[in-house]
PDB file of C-alpha atoms in Angstrom:
ATOM      1  CA  GLY H   1     157.639 169.664 149.283  1.00  0.00           C
ATOM      2  CA  ALA H   2     156.299 166.195 149.582  1.00  0.00           C
ATOM      3  CA  VAL H   3     154.756 165.209 152.944  1.00  0.00           C
ATOM      4  CA  VAL H   4     155.226 161.916 154.687  1.00  0.00           C
ATOM      5  CA  SER H   5     153.359 161.126 157.915  1.00  0.00           C
ATOM      6  CA  GLN H   6     153.901 158.418 160.516  1.00  0.00           C
ATOM      7  CA  HIS H   7     151.523 157.102 163.125  1.00  0.00           C
ATOM      8  CA  PRO H   8     151.840 156.849 166.035  1.00  0.00           C
ATOM      9  CA  SER H   9     154.363 159.441 166.882  1.00  0.00           C
ATOM     10  CA  ARG H  10     155.101 157.842 170.199  1.00  0.00           C
ATOM     11  CA  VAL H  11     154.267 154.379 171.586  1.00  0.00           C
ATOM     12  CA  ILE H  12     155.058 152.566 174.787  1.00  0.00           C
ATOM     13  CA  CYS H  13     154.339 148.868 175.045  1.00  0.00           C
ATOM     14  CA  LYS H  14     155.055 145.896 177.226  1.00  0.00           C
ATOM     15  CA  SER H  15     157.714 143.376 176.416  1.00  0.00           C
ATOM     16  CA  GLY H  16     156.368 140.532 174.201  1.00  0.00           C
ATOM     17  CA  THR H  17     153.717 142.642 172.462  1.00  0.00           C
ATOM     18  CA  SER H  18     153.672 143.605 168.803  1.00  0.00           C
ATOM     19  CA  VAL H  19     153.617 147.199 167.614  1.00  0.00           C
ATOM     20  CA  LYS H  20     152.567 148.450 164.149  1.00  0.00           C
ATOM     21  CA  ILE H  21     153.810 151.699 162.775  1.00  0.00           C
ATOM     22  CA  GLU H  22     152.236 153.310 159.665  1.00  0.00           C
ATOM     23  CA  CYS H  23     154.002 155.449 157.089  1.00  0.00           C
ATOM     24  CA  ARG H  24     151.945 157.371 154.636  1.00  0.00           C
ATOM     25  CA  SER H  25     152.761 159.546 151.637  1.00  0.00           C
ATOM     26  CA  LEU H  26     150.122 162.290 151.812  1.00  0.00           C
ATOM     27  CA  ASP H  27     150.265 164.105 148.505  1.00  0.00           C
ATOM     28  CA  PHE H  28     152.086 161.690 146.168  1.00  0.00           C
ATOM     29  CA  GLN H  29     152.275 157.983 145.363  1.00  0.00           C
ATOM     30  CA  ALA H  30     155.277 156.060 146.455  1.00  0.00           C
ATOM     31  CA  THR H  31     156.110 152.649 145.080  1.00  0.00           C
ATOM     32  CA  THR H  32     159.182 152.613 147.203  1.00  0.00           C
ATOM     33  CA  MET H  33     159.565 153.410 150.836  1.00  0.00           C
ATOM     34  CA  PHE H  34     162.324 152.871 153.296  1.00  0.00           C
ATOM     35  CA  TRP H  35     162.529 152.070 156.978  1.00  0.00           C
ATOM     36  CA  TYR H  36     165.279 153.264 159.335  1.00  0.00           C
ATOM     37  CA  ARG H  37     166.022 153.082 163.012  1.00  0.00           C
ATOM     38  CA  GLN H  38     168.067 155.477 164.989  1.00  0.00           C
ATOM     39  CA  PHE H  39     169.526 155.047 168.450  1.00  0.00           C
ATOM     40  CA  PRO H  40     170.215 158.104 170.639  1.00  0.00           C
ATOM     41  CA  LYS H  41     173.021 160.308 169.332  1.00  0.00           C
ATOM     42  CA  LYS H  42     173.614 157.885 166.458  1.00  0.00           C
ATOM     43  CA  SER H  43     173.015 158.146 162.759  1.00  0.00           C
ATOM     44  CA  LEU H  44     170.122 156.585 160.831  1.00  0.00           C
ATOM     45  CA  MET H  45     170.517 152.951 159.973  1.00  0.00           C
ATOM     46  CA  LEU H  46     168.607 151.547 156.996  1.00  0.00           C
ATOM     47  CA  MET H  47     166.568 148.548 157.912  1.00  0.00           C
ATOM     48  CA  ALA H  48     164.761 147.654 154.781  1.00  0.00           C
ATOM     49  CA  THR H  49     163.364 148.810 151.435  1.00  0.00           C
ATOM     50  CA  SER H  50     159.596 148.478 151.123  1.00  0.00           C
ATOM     51  CA  ASN H  51     158.234 147.982 147.585  1.00  0.00           C
ATOM     52  CA  GLU H  52     154.573 148.235 146.781  1.00  0.00           C
ATOM     53  CA  GLY H  53     153.040 144.866 145.869  1.00  0.00           C
ATOM     54  CA  SER H  54     156.197 142.836 146.559  1.00  0.00           C
ATOM     55  CA  LYS H  55     158.280 141.569 149.477  1.00  0.00           C
ATOM     56  CA  ALA H  56     160.526 144.023 151.304  1.00  0.00           C
ATOM     57  CA  THR H  57     164.271 143.867 150.925  1.00  0.00           C
ATOM     58  CA  TYR H  58     166.014 143.737 154.285  1.00  0.00           C
ATOM     59  CA  GLU H  59     169.492 144.966 155.042  1.00  0.00           C
ATOM     60  CA  GLN H  60     172.080 142.491 156.376  1.00  0.00           C
ATOM     61  CA  GLY H  61     171.583 141.777 160.030  1.00  0.00           C
ATOM     62  CA  VAL H  62     167.899 142.843 160.111  1.00  0.00           C
ATOM     63  CA  GLU H  63     165.557 139.995 161.091  1.00  0.00           C
ATOM     64  CA  LYS H  64     162.703 139.914 158.615  1.00  0.00           C
ATOM     65  CA  ASP H  65     160.495 137.816 160.983  1.00  0.00           C
ATOM     66  CA  LYS H  66     161.079 140.336 163.701  1.00  0.00           C
ATOM     67  CA  PHE H  67     160.323 143.435 161.628  1.00  0.00           C
ATOM     68  CA  LEU H  68     157.454 142.678 159.332  1.00  0.00           C
ATOM     69  CA  ILE H  69     156.978 145.166 156.501  1.00  0.00           C
ATOM     70  CA  ASN H  70     153.853 145.457 154.361  1.00  0.00           C
ATOM     71  CA  HIS H  71     153.378 147.932 151.475  1.00  0.00           C
ATOM     72  CA  ALA H  72     149.918 147.161 150.336  1.00  0.00           C
ATOM     73  CA  SER H  73     149.060 150.471 148.572  1.00  0.00           C
ATOM     74  CA  LEU H  74     150.921 153.251 146.842  1.00  0.00           C
ATOM     75  CA  THR H  75     150.573 155.490 149.845  1.00  0.00           C
ATOM     76  CA  LEU H  76     151.009 153.224 152.828  1.00  0.00           C
ATOM     77  CA  SER H  77     153.761 151.058 154.288  1.00  0.00           C
ATOM     78  CA  THR H  78     153.618 149.436 157.713  1.00  0.00           C
ATOM     79  CA  LEU H  79     156.374 148.186 159.989  1.00  0.00           C
ATOM     80  CA  THR H  80     155.340 145.710 162.653  1.00  0.00           C
ATOM     81  CA  VAL H  81     157.747 145.029 165.467  1.00  0.00           C
ATOM     82  CA  THR H  82     156.880 141.560 166.615  1.00  0.00           C
ATOM     83  CA  SER H  83     157.360 140.301 170.173  1.00  0.00           C
ATOM     84  CA  ALA H  84     159.062 143.557 171.105  1.00  0.00           C
ATOM     85  CA  HIS H  85     161.807 143.611 173.725  1.00  0.00           C
ATOM     86  CA  PRO H  86     163.521 146.533 175.504  1.00  0.00           C
ATOM     87  CA  GLU H  87     166.426 146.359 173.050  1.00  0.00           C
ATOM     88  CA  ASP H  88     163.966 147.263 170.194  1.00  0.00           C
ATOM     89  CA  SER H  89     163.319 150.624 171.863  1.00  0.00           C
ATOM     90  CA  SER H  90     164.418 153.155 169.252  1.00  0.00           C
ATOM     91  CA  PHE H  91     163.364 155.992 166.997  1.00  0.00           C
ATOM     92  CA  TYR H  92     161.907 154.459 163.794  1.00  0.00           C
ATOM     93  CA  ILE H  93     161.759 156.708 160.705  1.00  0.00           C
ATOM     94  CA  CYS H  94     160.287 156.035 157.268  1.00  0.00           C
ATOM     95  CA  SER H  95     160.885 157.750 153.974  1.00  0.00           C
ATOM     96  CA  ALA H  96     159.254 157.687 150.592  1.00  0.00           C
ATOM     97  CA  LEU H  97     160.956 157.914 147.269  1.00  0.00           C
ATOM     98  CA  ILE H  98     159.827 160.376 144.629  1.00  0.00           C
ATOM     99  CA  HIS H  99     160.642 159.131 141.167  1.00  0.00           C
ATOM    100  CA  SER H 100     161.445 162.304 139.394  1.00  0.00           C
ATOM    101  CA  GLY H 101     164.390 164.668 139.144  1.00  0.00           C
ATOM    102  CA  GLY H 102     166.934 163.639 141.704  1.00  0.00           C
ATOM    103  CA  ASN H 103     164.869 160.724 142.981  1.00  0.00           C
ATOM    104  CA  GLU H 104     165.190 162.064 146.561  1.00  0.00           C
ATOM    105  CA  GLN H 105     163.620 160.623 149.607  1.00  0.00           C
ATOM    106  CA  PHE H 106     161.225 162.488 151.870  1.00  0.00           C
ATOM    107  CA  PHE H 107     161.163 161.467 155.480  1.00  0.00           C
ATOM    108  CA  GLY H 108     158.356 161.075 158.017  1.00  0.00           C
ATOM    109  CA  PRO H 109     158.599 162.684 161.461  1.00  0.00           C
ATOM    110  CA  GLY H 110     159.552 159.378 163.183  1.00  0.00           C
ATOM    111  CA  THR H 111     158.056 157.130 165.771  1.00  0.00           C
ATOM    112  CA  ARG H 112     159.599 156.784 169.219  1.00  0.00           C
ATOM    113  CA  LEU H 113     159.077 153.187 170.460  1.00  0.00           C
ATOM    114  CA  THR H 114     159.668 152.409 174.121  1.00  0.00           C
ATOM    115  CA  VAL H 115     159.420 148.813 175.260  1.00  0.00           C
ATOM    116  CA  LEU H 116     159.073 148.234 178.955  1.00  0.00           C
TER     117      LEU H 116
ATOM    118  CA  ASP Y   1     177.737 153.772 146.954  1.00  0.00           C
ATOM    119  CA  ALA Y   2     180.582 156.162 147.867  1.00  0.00           C
ATOM    120  CA  LYS Y   3     181.347 156.971 151.483  1.00  0.00           C
ATOM    121  CA  THR Y   4     181.391 160.475 152.771  1.00  0.00           C
ATOM    122  CA  THR Y   5     183.454 162.180 155.425  1.00  0.00           C
ATOM    123  CA  GLN Y   6     182.225 165.141 157.398  1.00  0.00           C
ATOM    124  CA  PRO Y   7     183.571 166.948 160.470  1.00  0.00           C
ATOM    125  CA  PRO Y   8     181.730 165.834 163.612  1.00  0.00           C
ATOM    126  CA  SER Y   9     180.807 169.355 164.755  1.00  0.00           C
ATOM    127  CA  MET Y  10     180.873 173.041 163.912  1.00  0.00           C
ATOM    128  CA  ASP Y  11     179.816 176.269 165.429  1.00  0.00           C
ATOM    129  CA  CYS Y  12     178.593 179.285 163.586  1.00  0.00           C
ATOM    130  CA  ALA Y  13     177.521 182.755 164.753  1.00  0.00           C
ATOM    131  CA  GLU Y  14     173.910 183.720 164.118  1.00  0.00           C
ATOM    132  CA  GLY Y  15     173.642 185.755 160.924  1.00  0.00           C
ATOM    133  CA  ARG Y  16     176.860 184.568 159.448  1.00  0.00           C
ATOM    134  CA  ALA Y  17     177.241 182.038 156.675  1.00  0.00           C
ATOM    135  CA  ALA Y  18     177.679 178.419 157.695  1.00  0.00           C
ATOM    136  CA  ASN Y  19     179.912 176.410 155.385  1.00  0.00           C
ATOM    137  CA  LEU Y  20     179.676 172.637 155.890  1.00  0.00           C
ATOM    138  CA  PRO Y  21     182.236 170.550 154.058  1.00  0.00           C
ATOM    139  CA  CYS Y  22     181.889 167.001 152.833  1.00  0.00           C
ATOM    140  CA  ASN Y  23     184.555 164.782 151.375  1.00  0.00           C
ATOM    141  CA  HIS Y  24     183.476 162.087 148.848  1.00  0.00           C
ATOM    142  CA  SER Y  25     186.700 161.294 147.144  1.00  0.00           C
ATOM    143  CA  THR Y  26     185.524 157.950 145.748  1.00  0.00           C
ATOM    144  CA  ILE Y  27     182.426 159.336 144.097  1.00  0.00           C
ATOM    145  CA  SER Y  28     181.703 157.932 140.650  1.00  0.00           C
ATOM    146  CA  GLY Y  29     180.280 159.663 137.590  1.00  0.00           C
ATOM    147  CA  ASN Y  30     176.652 158.761 138.003  1.00  0.00           C
ATOM    148  CA  GLU Y  31     176.407 159.542 141.766  1.00  0.00           C
ATOM    149  CA  TYR Y  32     174.652 162.605 143.086  1.00  0.00           C
ATOM    150  CA  VAL Y  33     175.403 164.423 146.285  1.00  0.00           C
ATOM    151  CA  TYR Y  34     172.463 164.944 148.605  1.00  0.00           C
ATOM    152  CA  TRP Y  35     172.196 167.050 151.736  1.00  0.00           C
ATOM    153  CA  TYR Y  36     169.672 166.595 154.583  1.00  0.00           C
ATOM    154  CA  ARG Y  37     169.441 167.913 158.121  1.00  0.00           C
ATOM    155  CA  GLN Y  38     167.888 166.478 161.195  1.00  0.00           C
ATOM    156  CA  ILE Y  39     166.688 168.658 163.938  1.00  0.00           C
ATOM    157  CA  HIS Y  40     166.438 166.855 167.333  1.00  0.00           C
ATOM    158  CA  SER Y  41     163.935 164.092 167.474  1.00  0.00           C
ATOM    159  CA  GLN Y  42     162.528 164.750 164.024  1.00  0.00           C
ATOM    160  CA  GLY Y  43     162.841 162.986 160.621  1.00  0.00           C
ATOM    161  CA  PRO Y  44     165.576 164.260 158.215  1.00  0.00           C
ATOM    162  CA  GLN Y  45     164.624 167.254 156.086  1.00  0.00           C
ATOM    163  CA  TYR Y  46     165.736 167.406 152.422  1.00  0.00           C
ATOM    164  CA  ILE Y  47     167.880 170.495 151.698  1.00  0.00           C
ATOM    165  CA  ILE Y  48     169.504 170.206 148.263  1.00  0.00           C
ATOM    166  CA  HIS Y  49     171.181 167.853 145.846  1.00  0.00           C
ATOM    167  CA  GLY Y  50     173.486 168.154 142.862  1.00  0.00           C
ATOM    168  CA  LEU Y  51     175.494 166.153 140.306  1.00  0.00           C
ATOM    169  CA  LYS Y  52     178.319 168.441 139.142  1.00  0.00           C
ATOM    170  CA  ASN Y  53     177.010 171.957 138.791  1.00  0.00           C
ATOM    171  CA  ASN Y  54     176.620 174.288 141.748  1.00  0.00           C
ATOM    172  CA  GLU Y  55     173.003 174.507 142.961  1.00  0.00           C
ATOM    173  CA  THR Y  56     170.974 177.018 144.953  1.00  0.00           C
ATOM    174  CA  ASN Y  57     167.550 177.000 146.372  1.00  0.00           C
ATOM    175  CA  GLU Y  58     165.660 178.919 149.000  1.00  0.00           C
ATOM    176  CA  MET Y  59     167.402 177.023 151.851  1.00  0.00           C
ATOM    177  CA  ALA Y  60     170.965 176.706 150.783  1.00  0.00           C
ATOM    178  CA  SER Y  61     173.683 176.596 148.166  1.00  0.00           C
ATOM    179  CA  LEU Y  62     175.642 173.535 147.189  1.00  0.00           C
ATOM    180  CA  ILE Y  63     179.176 173.971 145.799  1.00  0.00           C
ATOM    181  CA  ILE Y  64     180.720 170.900 144.181  1.00  0.00           C
ATOM    182  CA  THR Y  65     184.450 170.989 143.274  1.00  0.00           C
ATOM    183  CA  GLU Y  66     185.361 170.418 139.670  1.00  0.00           C
ATOM    184  CA  ASP Y  67     186.807 166.963 140.400  1.00  0.00           C
ATOM    185  CA  ARG Y  68     183.592 166.226 142.438  1.00  0.00           C
ATOM    186  CA  LYS Y  69     185.640 164.808 145.271  1.00  0.00           C
ATOM    187  CA  SER Y  70     184.227 167.203 147.760  1.00  0.00           C
ATOM    188  CA  SER Y  71     181.368 169.637 148.275  1.00  0.00           C
ATOM    189  CA  THR Y  72     180.219 172.401 150.603  1.00  0.00           C
ATOM    190  CA  LEU Y  73     176.812 173.228 151.805  1.00  0.00           C
ATOM    191  CA  ILE Y  74     176.342 176.897 152.443  1.00  0.00           C
ATOM    192  CA  LEU Y  75     173.595 178.372 154.648  1.00  0.00           C
ATOM    193  CA  PRO Y  76     173.981 182.108 153.806  1.00  0.00           C
ATOM    194  CA  HIS Y  77     172.610 183.622 156.953  1.00  0.00           C
ATOM    195  CA  ALA Y  78     172.434 181.005 159.741  1.00  0.00           C
ATOM    196  CA  THR Y  79     169.727 181.330 162.359  1.00  0.00           C
ATOM    197  CA  LEU Y  80     169.265 179.494 165.693  1.00  0.00           C
ATOM    198  CA  ARG Y  81     166.684 177.301 163.960  1.00  0.00           C
ATOM    199  CA  ASP Y  82     169.462 175.950 161.682  1.00  0.00           C
ATOM    200  CA  THR Y  83     171.017 174.142 164.635  1.00  0.00           C
ATOM    201  CA  ALA Y  84     170.841 170.510 163.537  1.00  0.00           C
ATOM    202  CA  VAL Y  85     172.802 167.488 162.344  1.00  0.00           C
ATOM    203  CA  TYR Y  86     173.648 167.879 158.643  1.00  0.00           C
ATOM    204  CA  TYR Y  87     174.134 164.767 156.544  1.00  0.00           C
ATOM    205  CA  CYS Y  88     175.931 164.607 153.164  1.00  0.00           C
ATOM    206  CA  ILE Y  89     175.000 161.423 151.209  1.00  0.00           C
ATOM    207  CA  VAL Y  90     176.290 160.204 147.853  1.00  0.00           C
ATOM    208  CA  ARG Y  91     174.039 157.947 145.844  1.00  0.00           C
ATOM    209  CA  ARG Y  92     173.545 156.740 142.323  1.00  0.00           C
ATOM    210  CA  SER Y  93     170.758 158.141 140.265  1.00  0.00           C
ATOM    211  CA  SER Y  94     169.277 154.756 139.616  1.00  0.00           C
ATOM    212  CA  GLY Y  95     169.252 151.264 141.089  1.00  0.00           C
ATOM    213  CA  THR Y  96     168.117 150.729 144.687  1.00  0.00           C
ATOM    214  CA  TYR Y  97     167.882 154.375 145.631  1.00  0.00           C
ATOM    215  CA  LYS Y  98     169.100 153.568 149.123  1.00  0.00           C
ATOM    216  CA  TYR Y  99     170.767 156.140 151.282  1.00  0.00           C
ATOM    217  CA  ILE Y 100     173.607 155.204 153.545  1.00  0.00           C
ATOM    218  CA  PHE Y 101     173.855 157.821 156.266  1.00  0.00           C
ATOM    219  CA  GLY Y 102     177.264 158.691 157.735  1.00  0.00           C
ATOM    220  CA  THR Y 103     177.754 160.438 161.042  1.00  0.00           C
ATOM    221  CA  GLY Y 104     177.020 163.892 159.842  1.00  0.00           C
ATOM    222  CA  THR Y 105     178.040 167.285 161.154  1.00  0.00           C
ATOM    223  CA  ARG Y 106     176.415 168.696 164.291  1.00  0.00           C
ATOM    224  CA  LEU Y 107     176.062 172.378 163.596  1.00  0.00           C
ATOM    225  CA  LYS Y 108     175.364 174.694 166.476  1.00  0.00           C
ATOM    226  CA  VAL Y 109     174.380 178.220 165.659  1.00  0.00           C
ATOM    227  CA  LEU Y 110     175.361 180.550 168.459  1.00  0.00           C
ATOM    228  CA  ALA Y 111     173.462 183.754 169.414  1.00  0.00           C
TER     229      ALA Y 111
END
């Protein structure tokens, strides 16, 4: 199946700093990627849709200035959590869409962000 | 996109079939049913999807009722490694391609 990677897998940062998370499609090109966040024992919540070469589309309630998304190439999307605070601590997961057959998404392994 | 309803948890004996139900009574004609699972602290893993016909792959079988208002994911011989949260998602075959995750079913396979 299609492989999606994320880097870093785990990051700890101080409050007020910015953190960048990378999402890469390793063996296919992805014009569309998605970013989710997941709190402990909760389901995944869609944050935004990342489209290569254009602005991301954010879900209602997600601050676009807080969570900057860049999709500069067909294999890379980045999520930057700006001025992170402890309440931003979460599990961030990306996925990439394959435009064929069922148009299913393939997910990365996730990034655990802890803000002190 | 249609909402789905799944039981919050299920247990299954190792080696037995695990049958996970999903209700999607408001599904429309162009919406597919997708199944994923999430093992603790990992990203969701794609299992299978279907539109109206039953589907089978190396991981599981998907049985969709004739009226398409519900479906069942079948793991034919559950192992301890199948312990995970299983998500049933309904989504159109075109448009935004967004997934809206419900609460899923926490399957525990017992030795």
